[in-house]
XYZ file of C-alpha atoms in Angstrom:
196
model
C -110.638 -168.159 134.067
C -113.034 -170.627 136.399
C -113.396 -168.870 139.550
C -113.686 -171.989 141.525
C -110.765 -173.606 140.947
C -107.320 -174.373 142.438
C -104.797 -171.754 141.721
C -101.341 -173.863 141.742
C -98.012 -172.522 141.226
C -95.647 -175.127 140.095
C -91.833 -174.872 139.715
C -88.830 -176.703 139.427
C -85.383 -176.924 141.105
C -82.211 -178.919 141.152
C -80.511 -180.566 144.065
C -77.102 -182.523 144.184
C -74.712 -184.457 146.172
C -72.453 -181.177 146.383
C -73.654 -179.504 149.805
C -75.638 -176.311 149.925
C -72.867 -174.708 152.066
C -74.726 -172.336 154.624
C -73.800 -170.693 158.158
C -73.649 -172.497 161.045
C -72.829 -172.299 164.442
C -69.137 -173.710 166.559
C -67.440 -173.145 169.318
C -64.983 -170.494 169.255
C -61.709 -171.515 167.512
C -63.313 -174.567 166.094
C -64.328 -174.128 162.685
C -66.478 -176.559 160.960
C -65.400 -178.832 158.160
C -67.833 -179.701 155.524
C -66.422 -182.931 153.867
C -67.873 -184.305 150.697
C -66.661 -186.594 147.946
C -67.425 -183.976 145.010
C -70.047 -186.048 143.405
C -71.893 -184.237 140.829
C -74.905 -186.669 140.630
C -78.202 -184.300 140.445
C -81.876 -184.426 140.946
C -84.820 -182.484 140.187
C -87.778 -181.666 142.115
C -91.153 -180.137 141.272
C -93.293 -178.572 143.689
C -96.809 -177.246 143.126
C -98.413 -174.876 145.817
C -102.365 -174.748 145.419
C -104.520 -172.186 146.877
C -108.474 -172.624 146.368
C -109.732 -169.685 144.570
C -112.733 -169.101 146.804
C -112.706 -171.314 149.762
C -109.617 -170.381 151.884
C -110.665 -172.636 154.415
C -109.918 -175.586 152.227
C -106.108 -174.631 153.232
C -102.987 -174.887 150.808
C -102.145 -178.176 149.215
C -98.609 -179.014 148.239
C -97.629 -181.686 145.678
C -93.977 -182.630 145.235
C -92.135 -185.025 143.059
C -88.394 -185.512 142.562
C -86.874 -187.684 140.204
C -83.072 -188.119 139.014
C -81.649 -186.288 136.288
C -83.561 -183.235 134.848
C -87.171 -182.618 133.941
C -88.017 -182.836 130.121
C -91.635 -182.207 128.717
C -92.138 -185.791 129.206
C -91.284 -185.483 132.900
C -93.496 -182.775 133.664
C -96.496 -184.325 131.839
C -95.943 -187.293 134.302
C -95.989 -184.762 137.226
C -99.266 -183.101 135.927
C -100.772 -186.410 135.732
C -99.998 -187.329 139.254
C -101.117 -183.704 139.952
C -104.494 -184.434 138.493
C -105.134 -187.516 140.650
C -103.938 -185.143 143.615
C -106.646 -182.754 142.738
C -109.213 -185.389 141.978
C -110.304 -183.863 138.867
C -110.953 -180.518 140.161
C -110.188 -177.769 138.189
C -106.559 -176.315 138.140
C -105.312 -173.162 137.057
C -101.622 -173.845 136.841
C -99.294 -170.814 136.944
C -95.742 -171.344 135.929
C -92.644 -169.933 134.097
C -91.751 -169.685 130.410
C -89.096 -172.762 130.795
C -89.365 -174.218 127.157
C -90.656 -177.395 128.584
C -93.604 -175.924 129.750
C -94.702 -174.077 126.484
C -93.456 -176.906 124.015
C -95.841 -178.167 121.157
C -96.190 -181.472 123.250
C -97.104 -179.875 126.213
C -99.835 -177.350 124.502
C -101.126 -180.509 122.655
C -101.559 -182.777 126.036
C -103.097 -179.503 128.139
C -105.629 -178.968 124.875
C -106.875 -182.577 126.044
C -107.310 -181.738 129.558
C -110.371 -180.238 130.605
C -109.464 -179.918 134.236
C -106.317 -177.766 133.554
C -105.790 -174.202 132.459
C -102.328 -172.779 131.947
C -101.187 -169.417 133.000
C -97.610 -168.004 132.782
C -95.673 -165.909 134.824
C -94.048 -162.697 133.718
C -90.529 -163.032 132.406
C -87.758 -162.839 135.178
C -90.237 -162.607 137.889
C -89.400 -165.802 140.260
C -90.696 -163.440 143.186
C -93.878 -163.882 142.120
C -93.804 -167.612 142.395
C -94.407 -168.840 146.101
C -92.651 -172.371 145.292
C -89.400 -170.301 145.115
C -89.836 -169.758 148.820
C -90.515 -173.264 149.412
C -87.121 -174.194 147.692
C -85.373 -171.474 149.888
C -86.817 -172.889 152.997
C -85.615 -176.430 152.400
C -82.235 -175.286 151.241
C -81.830 -173.253 154.337
C -82.731 -176.026 156.804
C -82.901 -179.735 155.742
C -80.464 -179.394 152.865
C -78.169 -176.951 154.372
C -74.673 -178.223 154.717
C -75.927 -181.882 153.939
C -73.166 -184.188 152.580
C -74.740 -187.109 151.499
C -72.950 -190.341 149.894
C -76.274 -190.962 147.746
C -79.212 -189.250 146.313
C -81.336 -191.023 148.519
C -79.928 -189.187 151.208
C -80.807 -185.915 149.728
C -83.996 -187.230 148.639
C -84.654 -187.969 152.318
C -83.826 -184.715 153.750
C -86.086 -183.305 151.123
C -89.065 -185.350 152.132
C -88.342 -184.466 155.788
C -88.553 -180.858 154.806
C -91.835 -181.061 152.794
C -93.139 -182.908 155.653
C -92.406 -179.879 157.925
C -93.852 -177.454 155.539
C -97.230 -179.892 155.056
C -97.689 -180.126 158.644
C -97.603 -176.308 159.313
C -100.649 -174.670 157.844
C -99.555 -171.185 157.792
C -96.309 -171.976 156.225
C -97.367 -172.198 152.431
C -99.808 -168.999 152.968
C -96.568 -167.202 154.003
C -94.934 -168.111 150.915
C -97.907 -166.765 148.969
C -97.998 -163.363 151.198
C -94.251 -162.594 150.754
C -94.561 -162.737 146.951
C -97.294 -160.015 147.543
C -100.132 -161.991 145.380
C -103.483 -162.518 146.710
C -106.055 -165.457 145.547
C -108.975 -164.463 147.502
C -110.952 -160.821 146.369
C -111.537 -158.867 149.449
C -114.918 -158.578 150.361
C -116.499 -155.330 149.829
C -116.622 -153.041 153.121
C -120.481 -153.279 153.402
C -120.855 -157.034 152.919
C -119.473 -159.528 155.659
C -118.384 -163.036 154.700
C -121.143 -164.686 156.725
C -123.931 -163.157 154.616
């Protein structure tokens, strides 16, 4: 594994026009009502949280993609092509789960032609190791909570507001990583200071 690379965690999630029902406050005796049209239209989002393997001062980087419907191998290759532009061709170690589209023949053939990209697989049934899961949770508890939009554009707008909130808080993406219990940067030996 390249030690001077971005470690990028990627995950997908779905959103729909059906609201994410969450607790809320209301005056006593006035139960809030959530009215929606029972519309099943769905969109999928892909989020990639990147952390530099040797230089934490470069900060965490968030790359986001939203599309109607769901992701297949071709859609994920499109996401990865945008990610290559986002990281300007720097080396990336991409960590993701065992979704069949992640490991299809077509995906493996495409990745084999990419000199900037290395794939690593998360252990099975271990979503708690992916910091992007915490990003989805943050969005669904804030911007998407109780949102009863009429169009997918309403959901997209709220999602983009949430992504902006996370991007403008430099500590939040790091807190997602910390919550997983994983570390990117090896600790410095006790007899060596960082400035040496």
